[in-house]
Structure formats: structure tokens, C-alpha cells
């Protein structure tokens, strides 16, 4: 006969979600840039991630007022939308890097862009963010005001909280006219009084339809105040955003910490 030894390892991972005060604190805290970087590093496109999480960067605003209850005044997101598009173009080319830089013995998180004249999107990003056109390494800094520094070597950003992301995405709900006429929702307007179309902000990101009858083509739906609210099954962008939101929720409210590989490079004066 023969003697044999077999071994089987089946690890069990237990996840305990946060509750109570810790949960609400995480819900109200600004999303750390490391989480933004982790999501983009894992394959999510920077256009979607930046539009959802960043509300101001070097003076460009991304519907800051929408990070809370629906604002009365219409936002202008034209330049931020352009910025997000250019970031995505660089991401597709693998031409944008988040690095750990070092200057004067000080380490800091930074963004590395292609050299001036080598990529049109990178050059336009420098223009939009008032960055020094000759530099390639730009310090990333969390700042409440997030205005463009005069030095031209820093990108100051302001992120939303997870609750702010939920408020922001809620502007993608096409509210029934009955609810608007009844005055139970806030209507955002242009300075001249015209109703603002939030699809200008949420297009290709998130849209929720509404109907009085149960929708036959819904990926997900809910009945509320006499109407069905739903995401169409062929609305791939909105379905992807829901998945991304779920991952953001896990990152922000869970205890697990993601490790992002970074390259440390020296920055000269």
C-alpha cells in the first residue's frame, strides 16, 4: 500500500459593513483621491469617474451645487466636460500617469502628462487648468476652493462626498410633469427663467425614465408616487454607472484599503 497526504485550503473572507455613526461619517466624507485613482486604474474610464467624483479642479466647476439638494440656478459645466473628455483620451492611449514624485526631499502625489506638443489633449488640459505648458509633472492637492494656483505646477481639486455623488446622479431623473406642476420638486432655471436641462450635465452618464405604466424594457425599476422610475435595458451607460456607484460605495464605506502601485520619480526645479 501507499500513504498519501492531501491538503485543501479554502479561505473564507468575511465582510462586515460599517454601521451607525461610522457609516454616516464615511457617507459625508469627501471621496479620497486614492479611491478615484484606484477606480480609473482598475479599468473605469476617467470621463465617467471624474464627472461623478470631482466637483471643482483649478477653477473649473462640475455642477458643485448638485452635490446637495437640487439647485435653483443652472450650472455651467462646458469646460469641465471638455476636460473629462481629454483625460479619457489620454487614458485610452496610456499617456497619463498618477505617480509619486519627489522634490527637495518631499514626496507627493502627482499627475504626469505627455511633453508639450506631443499630444493635443495634454496641451488642451494644460490650457484648461492654467498649467505651465513646459512642465510635465503636476502636484495633486486637495483644496476647498480648488482655484488655479499662480505657480502653474499644481492641480488643486475638490471631490464630492458619496452622498454628494448620489445627489448629483439624482439630477438624471426625468421628473414627471405632474410632480413639477404640483411643486413637489425643485426646478433649476437659467437666469432668464428658462428651465435648465440636466441632461446637459448627465448625458452619457446617468438617466432615469418615468412612466405611469410598468415599463416592459426596464433593467431596474421602482414604483414611487404613482409613477414607475426605471433605467432602460439598452441604456448601457446608466447601467455601468450603477455598477461603478456600487464599487464606490464599497470603497468608501468598507474597511478594506486598496493599494495603488505608484512610480516614484524625481522632479527638478
Short mmCIF file of C-alpha atoms in Angstrom, two decimals:
data_model
loop_
_atom_site.label_atom_id
_atom_site.label_comp_id
_atom_site.label_asym_id
_atom_site.label_seq_id
_atom_site.Cartn_x
_atom_site.Cartn_y
_atom_site.Cartn_z
CA UNK A 1 0.00 0.00 0.00
CA UNK A 2 0.92 3.66 -0.11
CA UNK A 3 0.37 6.60 2.10
CA UNK A 4 -0.77 9.90 0.67
CA UNK A 5 -1.48 13.26 2.16
CA UNK A 6 -3.87 15.72 0.55
CA UNK A 7 -4.34 19.31 1.54
CA UNK A 8 -7.12 21.69 0.58
CA UNK A 9 -7.15 25.37 1.51
CA UNK A 10 -10.45 27.21 1.24
CA UNK A 11 -10.09 30.61 2.83
CA UNK A 12 -13.20 32.41 3.94
CA UNK A 13 -13.39 36.19 3.64
CA UNK A 14 -15.88 37.87 5.94
CA UNK A 15 -17.02 41.42 5.21
CA UNK A 16 -18.70 43.45 7.91
CA UNK A 17 -20.21 46.68 6.60
CA UNK A 18 -19.96 49.83 8.64
CA UNK A 19 -23.00 50.84 10.64
CA UNK A 20 -24.25 53.77 12.67
CA UNK A 21 -22.04 56.83 13.12
CA UNK A 22 -19.06 55.35 11.21
CA UNK A 23 -21.27 54.68 8.19
CA UNK A 24 -22.70 58.20 8.08
CA UNK A 25 -19.25 59.72 8.57
CA UNK A 26 -17.95 57.83 5.54
CA UNK A 27 -21.06 58.82 3.60
CA UNK A 28 -20.38 62.52 4.26
CA UNK A 29 -16.58 62.48 3.88
CA UNK A 30 -15.06 63.63 0.62
CA UNK A 31 -14.02 60.74 -1.61
CA UNK A 32 -10.22 60.34 -1.30
CA UNK A 33 -8.25 60.82 -4.49
CA UNK A 34 -6.72 57.38 -3.94
CA UNK A 35 -10.18 55.89 -4.48
CA UNK A 36 -10.59 57.91 -7.69
CA UNK A 37 -7.18 56.67 -8.86
CA UNK A 38 -7.98 53.07 -7.89
CA UNK A 39 -11.20 53.09 -9.91
CA UNK A 40 -9.51 54.50 -13.01
CA UNK A 41 -6.56 52.13 -12.55
CA UNK A 42 -8.95 49.17 -12.44
CA UNK A 43 -10.42 49.97 -15.85
CA UNK A 44 -13.14 52.57 -15.32
CA UNK A 45 -12.81 55.44 -17.77
CA UNK A 46 -11.67 58.80 -16.44
CA UNK A 47 -14.51 60.66 -18.14
CA UNK A 48 -17.09 58.79 -16.05
CA UNK A 49 -15.09 58.69 -12.81
CA UNK A 50 -14.07 62.35 -12.85
CA UNK A 51 -17.56 63.59 -13.73
CA UNK A 52 -19.05 61.63 -10.83
CA UNK A 53 -16.46 62.36 -8.14
CA UNK A 54 -14.79 65.73 -8.84
CA UNK A 55 -16.79 68.93 -8.36
CA UNK A 56 -14.05 71.52 -8.91
CA UNK A 57 -10.50 71.49 -10.24
CA UNK A 58 -8.26 74.56 -10.76
CA UNK A 59 -11.28 76.82 -11.06
CA UNK A 60 -13.34 74.59 -13.40
CA UNK A 61 -16.66 73.68 -11.82
CA UNK A 62 -18.65 70.49 -12.29
CA UNK A 63 -22.13 71.36 -11.01
CA UNK A 64 -20.98 71.90 -7.42
CA UNK A 65 -24.48 72.86 -6.35
CA UNK A 66 -25.77 69.46 -7.47
CA UNK A 67 -23.80 67.77 -4.66
CA UNK A 68 -26.74 68.66 -2.43
CA UNK A 69 -30.49 69.19 -2.96
CA UNK A 70 -31.38 70.34 -6.48
CA UNK A 71 -30.04 73.88 -7.01
CA UNK A 72 -32.22 76.74 -8.29
CA UNK A 73 -29.52 78.19 -10.57
CA UNK A 74 -28.24 76.47 -13.72
CA UNK A 75 -24.58 75.35 -13.66
CA UNK A 76 -22.07 75.72 -16.48
CA UNK A 77 -20.09 72.50 -16.99
CA UNK A 78 -18.90 73.08 -20.56
CA UNK A 79 -15.18 73.33 -19.79
CA UNK A 80 -15.23 70.57 -17.19
CA UNK A 81 -16.92 68.20 -19.67
CA UNK A 82 -14.18 69.05 -22.16
CA UNK A 83 -11.50 68.38 -19.54
CA UNK A 84 -13.01 64.99 -18.64
CA UNK A 85 -13.10 64.03 -22.31
CA UNK A 86 -9.42 64.88 -22.79
CA UNK A 87 -8.45 62.92 -19.67
CA UNK A 88 -10.22 59.89 -21.14
CA UNK A 89 -8.41 60.33 -24.46
CA UNK A 90 -5.05 60.23 -22.66
CA UNK A 91 -6.17 57.24 -20.61
CA UNK A 92 -7.05 55.28 -23.76
CA UNK A 93 -3.54 55.92 -25.06
CA UNK A 94 -1.92 55.07 -21.74
CA UNK A 95 -0.45 58.57 -21.87
CA UNK A 96 -1.46 59.80 -18.41
CA UNK A 97 0.15 58.61 -15.18
CA UNK A 98 -0.52 59.10 -11.49
CA UNK A 99 2.89 58.99 -9.84
CA UNK A 100 4.59 59.55 -6.52
CA UNK A 101 7.00 62.42 -7.20
CA UNK A 102 9.80 63.85 -5.08
CA UNK A 103 11.16 67.39 -4.88
CA UNK A 104 13.55 68.75 -2.29
CA UNK A 105 13.24 65.57 -0.27
CA UNK A 106 9.43 65.89 -0.14
CA UNK A 107 7.24 63.18 -1.62
CA UNK A 108 3.84 63.96 -3.10
CA UNK A 109 1.18 62.51 -5.41
CA UNK A 110 1.34 63.96 -8.92
CA UNK A 111 -0.01 63.63 -12.45
CA UNK A 112 2.36 63.18 -15.37
CA UNK A 113 1.30 64.46 -18.79
CA UNK A 114 2.99 63.99 -22.18
CA UNK A 115 5.50 66.67 -23.16
CA UNK A 116 4.29 69.89 -24.76
CA UNK A 117 3.45 69.47 -28.44
CA UNK A 118 3.37 65.67 -28.35
CA UNK A 119 -0.36 65.27 -27.64
CA UNK A 120 -3.21 67.70 -28.39
CA UNK A 121 -5.33 66.53 -25.43
CA UNK A 122 -2.46 67.05 -22.99
CA UNK A 123 -1.83 70.54 -24.34
CA UNK A 124 -5.51 71.43 -24.00
CA UNK A 125 -5.61 70.08 -20.43
CA UNK A 126 -2.77 72.46 -19.56
CA UNK A 127 -4.75 75.35 -21.05
CA UNK A 128 -7.99 74.45 -19.26
CA UNK A 129 -6.25 74.06 -15.88
CA UNK A 130 -3.91 77.07 -16.29
CA UNK A 131 -0.84 74.84 -16.03
CA UNK A 132 2.70 75.65 -17.08
CA UNK A 133 2.94 74.43 -20.71
CA UNK A 134 6.60 73.50 -20.27
CA UNK A 135 6.10 71.18 -17.29
CA UNK A 136 5.12 67.50 -17.33
CA UNK A 137 4.77 66.73 -13.61
CA UNK A 138 1.97 68.46 -11.68
CA UNK A 139 1.37 68.17 -7.94
CA UNK A 140 -2.13 66.99 -6.93
CA UNK A 141 -3.55 68.82 -3.92
CA UNK A 142 -6.91 68.68 -2.16
CA UNK A 143 -8.23 72.21 -1.64
CA UNK A 144 -11.62 73.58 -0.60
CA UNK A 145 -11.69 76.38 -3.17
CA UNK A 146 -9.73 74.44 -5.80
CA UNK A 147 -8.69 77.54 -7.76
CA UNK A 148 -5.78 77.50 -10.21
CA UNK A 149 -2.51 78.34 -8.36
CA UNK A 150 -0.34 81.05 -9.90
CA UNK A 151 2.67 78.71 -9.93
CA UNK A 152 1.16 76.62 -12.73
CA UNK A 153 2.65 73.39 -11.33
CA UNK A 154 -0.26 72.26 -9.14
CA UNK A 155 -3.67 70.73 -9.80
CA UNK A 156 -6.00 71.64 -6.93
CA UNK A 157 -9.13 69.52 -6.78
CA UNK A 158 -12.23 69.22 -4.65
CA UNK A 159 -14.09 65.89 -4.60
CA UNK A 160 -17.72 65.12 -3.76
CA UNK A 161 -18.79 63.02 -0.81
CA UNK A 162 -20.51 59.73 -1.56
CA UNK A 163 -23.78 61.40 -0.57
CA UNK A 164 -22.86 64.23 -2.96
CA UNK A 165 -22.46 61.69 -5.78
CA UNK A 166 -25.95 60.35 -5.04
CA UNK A 167 -27.42 63.88 -5.11
CA UNK A 168 -25.53 64.61 -8.35
CA UNK A 169 -26.81 61.48 -10.11
CA UNK A 170 -30.36 62.19 -8.91
CA UNK A 171 -30.42 65.11 -11.38
CA UNK A 172 -30.59 62.46 -14.10
CA UNK A 173 -34.15 61.56 -13.11
CA UNK A 174 -36.71 62.72 -15.67
CA UNK A 175 -39.32 64.07 -13.27
CA UNK A 176 -43.00 63.59 -14.31
CA UNK A 177 -44.70 66.84 -15.34
CA UNK A 178 -47.38 66.19 -12.69
CA UNK A 179 -44.74 66.35 -9.95
CA UNK A 180 -43.27 69.57 -11.35
CA UNK A 181 -46.70 71.20 -11.66
CA UNK A 182 -47.58 70.14 -8.12
CA UNK A 183 -44.46 71.95 -6.86
CA UNK A 184 -43.06 68.91 -5.05
CA UNK A 185 -39.67 69.13 -6.81
CA UNK A 186 -37.20 71.98 -7.28
CA UNK A 187 -36.88 73.30 -10.83
CA UNK A 188 -33.46 74.56 -11.91
CA UNK A 189 -33.63 77.58 -14.21
CA UNK A 190 -31.38 79.73 -16.36
CA UNK A 191 -31.01 83.42 -15.31
CA UNK A 192 -33.66 84.31 -17.91
CA UNK A 193 -36.16 81.92 -16.34
CA UNK A 194 -35.92 79.06 -18.83
CA UNK A 195 -35.96 75.54 -17.33
CA UNK A 196 -32.50 74.00 -17.24
CA UNK A 197 -32.00 70.62 -18.91
CA UNK A 198 -29.92 68.45 -16.60
CA UNK A 199 -29.20 66.09 -19.48
CA UNK A 200 -26.50 68.62 -20.45
CA UNK A 201 -24.65 67.51 -17.31
CA UNK A 202 -25.65 63.84 -17.07
CA UNK A 203 -25.69 62.86 -20.77
CA UNK A 204 -23.90 59.56 -21.45
CA UNK A 205 -23.64 59.09 -17.69
CA UNK A 206 -26.98 58.53 -16.00
CA UNK A 207 -30.65 58.83 -16.93
CA UNK A 208 -33.79 57.57 -15.19
CA UNK A 209 -37.04 57.50 -17.18
CA UNK A 210 -40.53 57.75 -15.71
CA UNK A 211 -43.93 56.45 -16.80
CA UNK A 212 -47.39 55.81 -15.39
CA UNK A 213 -47.43 52.21 -16.61
CA UNK A 214 -44.97 49.49 -15.68
CA UNK A 215 -42.13 49.66 -18.24
CA UNK A 216 -41.59 46.46 -20.27
CA UNK A 217 -37.96 47.25 -21.16
CA UNK A 218 -36.51 48.15 -17.76
CA UNK A 219 -33.20 46.91 -16.42
CA UNK A 220 -34.31 48.05 -12.97
CA UNK A 221 -37.41 49.93 -11.81
CA UNK A 222 -39.25 51.22 -8.76
CA UNK A 223 -42.79 52.49 -8.21
CA UNK A 224 -42.99 55.83 -6.38
CA UNK A 225 -45.78 58.41 -6.01
CA UNK A 226 -47.92 56.97 -8.76
CA UNK A 227 -45.14 56.58 -11.35
CA UNK A 228 -42.60 53.99 -12.40
CA UNK A 229 -39.00 55.21 -12.43
CA UNK A 230 -36.63 53.00 -14.39
CA UNK A 231 -33.41 52.59 -16.35
CA UNK A 232 -33.88 51.26 -19.87
CA UNK A 233 -32.31 47.88 -20.51
CA UNK A 234 -30.45 49.26 -23.54
CA UNK A 235 -29.06 52.25 -21.63
CA UNK A 236 -25.60 50.75 -21.15
CA UNK A 237 -24.07 53.98 -19.81
CA UNK A 238 -26.58 54.27 -16.96
CA UNK A 239 -26.23 50.58 -16.10
CA UNK A 240 -22.43 50.94 -16.00
CA UNK A 241 -22.78 53.99 -13.75
CA UNK A 242 -24.88 51.96 -11.30
CA UNK A 243 -22.15 49.31 -11.16
CA UNK A 244 -19.49 51.98 -10.63
CA UNK A 245 -21.60 53.58 -7.90
CA UNK A 246 -21.77 50.21 -6.15
CA UNK A 247 -17.97 49.91 -6.24
CA UNK A 248 -17.60 53.48 -4.94
CA UNK A 249 -19.97 52.63 -2.11
CA UNK A 250 -17.91 49.57 -1.15
CA UNK A 251 -14.63 51.52 -1.26
CA UNK A 252 -15.99 54.42 0.77
CA UNK A 253 -17.93 52.52 3.44
CA UNK A 254 -15.92 49.29 3.70
CA UNK A 255 -12.82 48.67 5.80
CA UNK A 256 -10.65 47.25 3.03
CA UNK A 257 -7.94 49.60 1.75
CA UNK A 258 -6.81 49.40 -1.87
CA UNK A 259 -3.12 49.56 -2.64
CA UNK A 260 -2.28 51.56 -5.76
CA UNK A 261 1.09 50.86 -7.37
CA UNK A 262 2.98 54.08 -7.99
CA UNK A 263 6.25 55.03 -9.64
CA UNK A 264 8.44 57.45 -7.70
CA UNK A 265 10.28 59.96 -9.86
CA UNK A 266 12.39 63.00 -9.01
CA UNK A 267 11.19 66.45 -10.07
CA UNK A 268 13.80 69.07 -10.88
CA UNK A 269 13.47 72.77 -10.15
#
